[in-house]
Amino acid sequence: MASYAAYAASPAITDAVKSRQGSYKEIGGAFKSINDEIKSGAPDMNSVRPLARDIAARAALMPKFFPKGSGPESGLKTRAKSEIWKDNATFVKLQGEMITHARALNAAATSGNAAGLSAARTALGNTCKSCHDRFRAEI
Ligand code: HEC
């Protein structure tokens, strides 16, 4: 095999990219399931609760998974745009909004508040979209 050593990303960078992609994938699946429950008109809170808890826990960890050097320049397969580090304040603000809305989603699920769940879902969904539009590359 040819040696790519000179270009290889460090283990810490590789781990961060894998962690964020794996976590976003879980968040995406959980969020879709919650949306399906809401669409049904009578969300089953027993199904929703662990999903909302998982999203909130993962959202809180996400800021750790974007170290400098883990963008396109890493040579890894990633859709993270270099704008994340050029306009880091905006990115960090969106991460904070995600954490806030995910907490609200979790709180509504825990208390069985369907209207609150729906409102938090909409706010969270808007945050996913804002960040992807600006900071995630198309495939
Ligand atoms: C602060 C910015 C930000 C927010 C908020 C955000 N994302 Fe993302 N998301 C990204 C970036 C950047 C990537 C690309 C990561 C990579 O490829 O390294 C991504 C990737 C993904 C992926 C693809 C994962 C994979 O590689 O298979 C999914 C699914 C996803 N996000 C879902 C969501 C959902 C659902 C929400 C909201 C609940 C959300 N994201 C909120 C920035 C964000």
mmCIF file of C-alpha atoms and ligand atoms in Angstrom:
data_model
loop_
_atom_site.group_PDB
_atom_site.id
_atom_site.type_symbol
_atom_site.label_atom_id
_atom_site.label_comp_id
_atom_site.label_asym_id
_atom_site.label_seq_id
_atom_site.Cartn_x
_atom_site.Cartn_y
_atom_site.Cartn_z
ATOM 1 C CA MET A 1 0.000 0.000 0.000
ATOM 2 C CA ALA A 2 1.254 3.494 -0.752
ATOM 3 C CA SER A 3 2.256 5.503 2.250
ATOM 4 C CA TYR A 4 0.014 8.414 3.088
ATOM 5 C CA ALA A 5 1.761 8.974 6.397
ATOM 6 C CA ALA A 6 2.651 12.570 5.596
ATOM 7 C CA TYR A 7 -1.042 13.363 5.105
ATOM 8 C CA ALA A 8 -2.578 11.080 7.719
ATOM 9 C CA ALA A 9 -4.850 12.804 10.204
ATOM 10 C CA SER A 10 -3.941 12.268 13.850
ATOM 11 C CA PRO A 11 -5.925 9.658 15.809
ATOM 12 C CA ALA A 12 -7.567 12.441 17.812
ATOM 13 C CA ILE A 13 -8.820 14.133 14.649
ATOM 14 C CA THR A 14 -9.969 10.857 13.128
ATOM 15 C CA ASP A 15 -11.825 9.957 16.345
ATOM 16 C CA ALA A 16 -13.526 13.343 16.483
ATOM 17 C CA VAL A 17 -14.786 13.040 12.902
ATOM 18 C CA LYS A 18 -16.037 9.486 13.504
ATOM 19 C CA SER A 19 -17.672 10.472 16.777
ATOM 20 C CA ARG A 20 -19.554 13.432 15.350
ATOM 21 C CA GLN A 21 -20.717 11.523 12.263
ATOM 22 C CA GLY A 22 -21.859 8.555 14.341
ATOM 23 C CA SER A 23 -23.609 10.805 16.801
ATOM 24 C CA TYR A 24 -25.356 12.910 14.151
ATOM 25 C CA LYS A 25 -26.517 9.689 12.534
ATOM 26 C CA GLU A 26 -28.089 8.556 15.820
ATOM 27 C CA ILE A 27 -29.588 12.001 16.346
ATOM 28 C CA GLY A 28 -31.004 11.930 12.804
ATOM 29 C CA GLY A 29 -32.652 8.539 13.376
ATOM 30 C CA ALA A 30 -34.036 9.498 16.779
ATOM 31 C CA PHE A 31 -35.304 12.828 15.488
ATOM 32 C CA LYS A 32 -37.069 11.152 12.575
ATOM 33 C CA SER A 33 -38.770 8.686 14.918
ATOM 34 C CA ILE A 34 -39.963 11.536 17.141
ATOM 35 C CA ASN A 35 -41.292 13.375 14.096
ATOM 36 C CA ASP A 36 -43.166 10.237 13.022
ATOM 37 C CA GLU A 37 -44.716 9.969 16.490
ATOM 38 C CA ILE A 38 -45.823 13.608 16.373
ATOM 39 C CA LYS A 39 -47.265 13.102 12.884
ATOM 40 C CA SER A 40 -49.385 10.243 14.189
ATOM 41 C CA GLY A 41 -51.360 12.848 16.160
ATOM 42 C CA ALA A 42 -50.928 11.047 19.486
ATOM 43 C CA PRO A 43 -47.227 10.643 20.215
ATOM 44 C CA ASP A 44 -46.411 7.629 22.372
ATOM 45 C CA MET A 45 -44.371 9.300 25.086
ATOM 46 C CA ASN A 46 -42.911 5.978 26.190
ATOM 47 C CA SER A 47 -41.260 5.688 22.775
ATOM 48 C CA VAL A 48 -40.378 9.365 22.555
ATOM 49 C CA ARG A 49 -38.793 9.720 25.996
ATOM 50 C CA PRO A 50 -35.602 7.670 25.487
ATOM 51 C CA LEU A 51 -35.125 9.168 22.017
ATOM 52 C CA ALA A 52 -35.392 12.737 23.293
ATOM 53 C CA ARG A 53 -33.049 11.908 26.167
ATOM 54 C CA ASP A 54 -30.506 10.505 23.721
ATOM 55 C CA ILE A 55 -30.693 13.574 21.468
ATOM 56 C CA ALA A 56 -30.175 15.902 24.442
ATOM 57 C CA ALA A 57 -27.215 13.891 25.741
ATOM 58 C CA ARG A 58 -25.570 13.751 22.331
ATOM 59 C CA ALA A 59 -26.201 17.437 21.578
ATOM 60 C CA ALA A 60 -24.360 18.378 24.772
ATOM 61 C CA LEU A 61 -21.258 16.443 23.694
ATOM 62 C CA MET A 62 -21.155 17.669 20.113
ATOM 63 C CA PRO A 63 -18.986 20.771 20.691
ATOM 64 C CA LYS A 64 -16.078 18.461 21.624
ATOM 65 C CA PHE A 65 -16.100 16.830 18.206
ATOM 66 C CA PHE A 66 -15.050 19.795 16.072
ATOM 67 C CA PRO A 67 -11.362 20.328 16.859
ATOM 68 C CA LYS A 68 -9.364 22.589 14.564
ATOM 69 C CA GLY A 69 -7.912 20.567 11.707
ATOM 70 C CA SER A 70 -10.914 18.239 11.403
ATOM 71 C CA GLY A 71 -12.345 19.966 8.340
ATOM 72 C CA PRO A 72 -11.664 19.231 4.679
ATOM 73 C CA GLU A 73 -7.924 19.797 5.213
ATOM 74 C CA SER A 74 -7.835 16.588 7.317
ATOM 75 C CA GLY A 75 -8.110 14.537 4.135
ATOM 76 C CA LEU A 76 -10.847 12.513 5.862
ATOM 77 C CA LYS A 77 -14.280 11.908 4.453
ATOM 78 C CA THR A 78 -16.192 14.730 6.060
ATOM 79 C CA ARG A 79 -18.901 17.158 5.082
ATOM 80 C CA ALA A 80 -17.765 19.715 7.652
ATOM 81 C CA LYS A 81 -16.984 22.947 5.772
ATOM 82 C CA SER A 82 -13.961 25.075 6.578
ATOM 83 C CA GLU A 83 -16.436 27.909 7.381
ATOM 84 C CA ILE A 84 -16.953 26.180 10.752
ATOM 85 C CA TRP A 85 -13.556 27.447 11.894
ATOM 86 C CA LYS A 86 -13.591 30.699 9.893
ATOM 87 C CA ASP A 87 -16.892 31.804 11.396
ATOM 88 C CA ASN A 88 -16.620 29.807 14.592
ATOM 89 C CA ALA A 89 -18.753 32.192 16.652
ATOM 90 C CA THR A 90 -21.798 31.503 14.478
ATOM 91 C CA PHE A 91 -21.157 27.769 14.530
ATOM 92 C CA VAL A 92 -20.769 27.712 18.312
ATOM 93 C CA LYS A 93 -23.969 29.754 18.666
ATOM 94 C CA LEU A 94 -25.887 27.200 16.580
ATOM 95 C CA GLN A 95 -24.446 24.376 18.659
ATOM 96 C CA GLY A 96 -25.692 26.196 21.762
ATOM 97 C CA GLU A 97 -29.160 26.564 20.237
ATOM 98 C CA MET A 98 -29.203 22.865 19.448
ATOM 99 C CA ILE A 99 -28.419 22.052 23.073
ATOM 100 C CA THR A 100 -31.138 24.427 24.329
ATOM 101 C CA HIS A 101 -33.842 23.068 22.006
ATOM 102 C CA ALA A 102 -32.823 19.457 22.635
ATOM 103 C CA ARG A 103 -33.163 20.105 26.382
ATOM 104 C CA ALA A 104 -36.641 21.560 25.819
ATOM 105 C CA LEU A 105 -37.557 18.504 23.731
ATOM 106 C CA ASN A 106 -36.358 16.226 26.503
ATOM 107 C CA ALA A 107 -38.223 18.215 29.170
ATOM 108 C CA ALA A 108 -41.479 18.076 27.159
ATOM 109 C CA ALA A 109 -41.079 14.331 26.606
ATOM 110 C CA THR A 110 -40.332 13.723 30.281
ATOM 111 C CA SER A 111 -43.418 15.637 31.422
ATOM 112 C CA GLY A 112 -45.613 14.202 28.664
ATOM 113 C CA ASN A 113 -46.380 17.621 27.199
ATOM 114 C CA ALA A 114 -47.374 16.949 23.563
ATOM 115 C CA ALA A 115 -47.768 20.615 22.593
ATOM 116 C CA GLY A 116 -44.385 21.428 24.102
ATOM 117 C CA LEU A 117 -42.872 18.471 22.308
ATOM 118 C CA SER A 118 -44.167 19.672 18.975
ATOM 119 C CA ALA A 119 -42.927 23.235 19.556
ATOM 120 C CA ALA A 120 -39.468 22.048 20.634
ATOM 121 C CA ARG A 121 -39.318 19.714 17.655
ATOM 122 C CA THR A 122 -39.964 22.619 15.273
ATOM 123 C CA ALA A 123 -37.368 24.858 16.942
ATOM 124 C CA LEU A 124 -34.791 22.068 16.938
ATOM 125 C CA GLY A 125 -35.520 21.165 13.316
ATOM 126 C CA ASN A 126 -34.958 24.772 12.287
ATOM 127 C CA THR A 127 -31.587 24.725 14.038
ATOM 128 C CA CYS A 128 -30.502 21.538 12.233
ATOM 129 C CA LYS A 129 -31.398 23.174 8.949
ATOM 130 C CA SER A 130 -29.714 26.522 9.686
ATOM 131 C CA CYS A 131 -26.475 24.803 10.547
ATOM 132 C CA HIS A 132 -26.541 22.372 7.624
ATOM 133 C CA ASP A 133 -27.345 25.128 5.120
ATOM 134 C CA ARG A 134 -24.356 27.103 6.230
ATOM 135 C CA PHE A 135 -21.784 24.644 7.556
ATOM 136 C CA ARG A 136 -22.398 21.230 5.994
ATOM 137 C CA ALA A 137 -21.273 20.454 2.465
ATOM 138 C CA GLU A 138 -23.595 18.829 -0.051
ATOM 139 C CA ILE A 139 -22.748 15.232 -0.855
HETATM 140 C C1 HEC B 1 -24.035 23.414 14.718
HETATM 141 C C2 HEC B 1 -24.218 22.754 13.436
HETATM 142 C C3 HEC B 1 -25.116 21.579 13.292
HETATM 143 C C4 HEC B 1 -26.337 21.371 13.905
HETATM 144 C C5 HEC B 1 -27.081 22.257 14.874
HETATM 145 C C6 HEC B 1 -26.798 20.084 13.424
HETATM 146 N N1 HEC B 1 -25.906 19.550 12.541
HETATM 147 FE FE1 HEC B 1 -26.092 17.783 11.564
HETATM 148 N N2 HEC B 1 -24.232 18.013 10.787
HETATM 149 C C7 HEC B 1 -23.444 19.124 10.917
HETATM 150 C C8 HEC B 1 -22.194 18.930 10.220
HETATM 151 C C9 HEC B 1 -21.053 19.925 10.103
HETATM 152 C C10 HEC B 1 -22.243 17.637 9.663
HETATM 153 C C11 HEC B 1 -21.144 16.932 8.836
HETATM 154 C C12 HEC B 1 -20.216 16.162 9.785
HETATM 155 C C13 HEC B 1 -19.071 15.472 9.061
HETATM 156 O O1 HEC B 1 -19.289 14.925 7.950
HETATM 157 O O2 HEC B 1 -17.963 15.442 9.606
HETATM 158 C C14 HEC B 1 -23.560 17.090 10.038
HETATM 159 C C15 HEC B 1 -23.994 15.833 9.677
HETATM 160 C C16 HEC B 1 -25.248 15.330 9.963
HETATM 161 C C17 HEC B 1 -25.739 14.023 9.525
HETATM 162 C C18 HEC B 1 -24.966 13.010 8.679
HETATM 163 C C19 HEC B 1 -24.190 12.078 9.608
HETATM 164 C C20 HEC B 1 -23.406 11.018 8.836
HETATM 165 O O3 HEC B 1 -22.205 11.266 8.515
HETATM 166 O O4 HEC B 1 -23.987 9.959 8.520
HETATM 167 C C21 HEC B 1 -27.014 13.900 9.999
HETATM 168 C C22 HEC B 1 -27.967 12.717 9.813
HETATM 169 C C23 HEC B 1 -27.320 15.109 10.756
HETATM 170 N N3 HEC B 1 -26.222 15.945 10.706
HETATM 171 C C24 HEC B 1 -28.504 15.348 11.397
HETATM 172 C C25 HEC B 1 -28.753 16.445 12.213
HETATM 173 C C26 HEC B 1 -29.987 16.678 12.923
HETATM 174 C C27 HEC B 1 -31.208 15.771 12.868
HETATM 175 C C28 HEC B 1 -29.833 17.845 13.602
HETATM 176 C C29 HEC B 1 -30.798 18.544 14.503
HETATM 177 C C30 HEC B 1 -31.521 17.757 15.483
HETATM 178 C C31 HEC B 1 -28.502 18.344 13.310
HETATM 179 N N4 HEC B 1 -27.884 17.474 12.463
HETATM 180 C C32 HEC B 1 -27.993 19.521 13.819
HETATM 181 C C33 HEC B 1 -23.753 20.272 11.605
HETATM 182 C C34 HEC B 1 -24.868 20.430 12.423
#
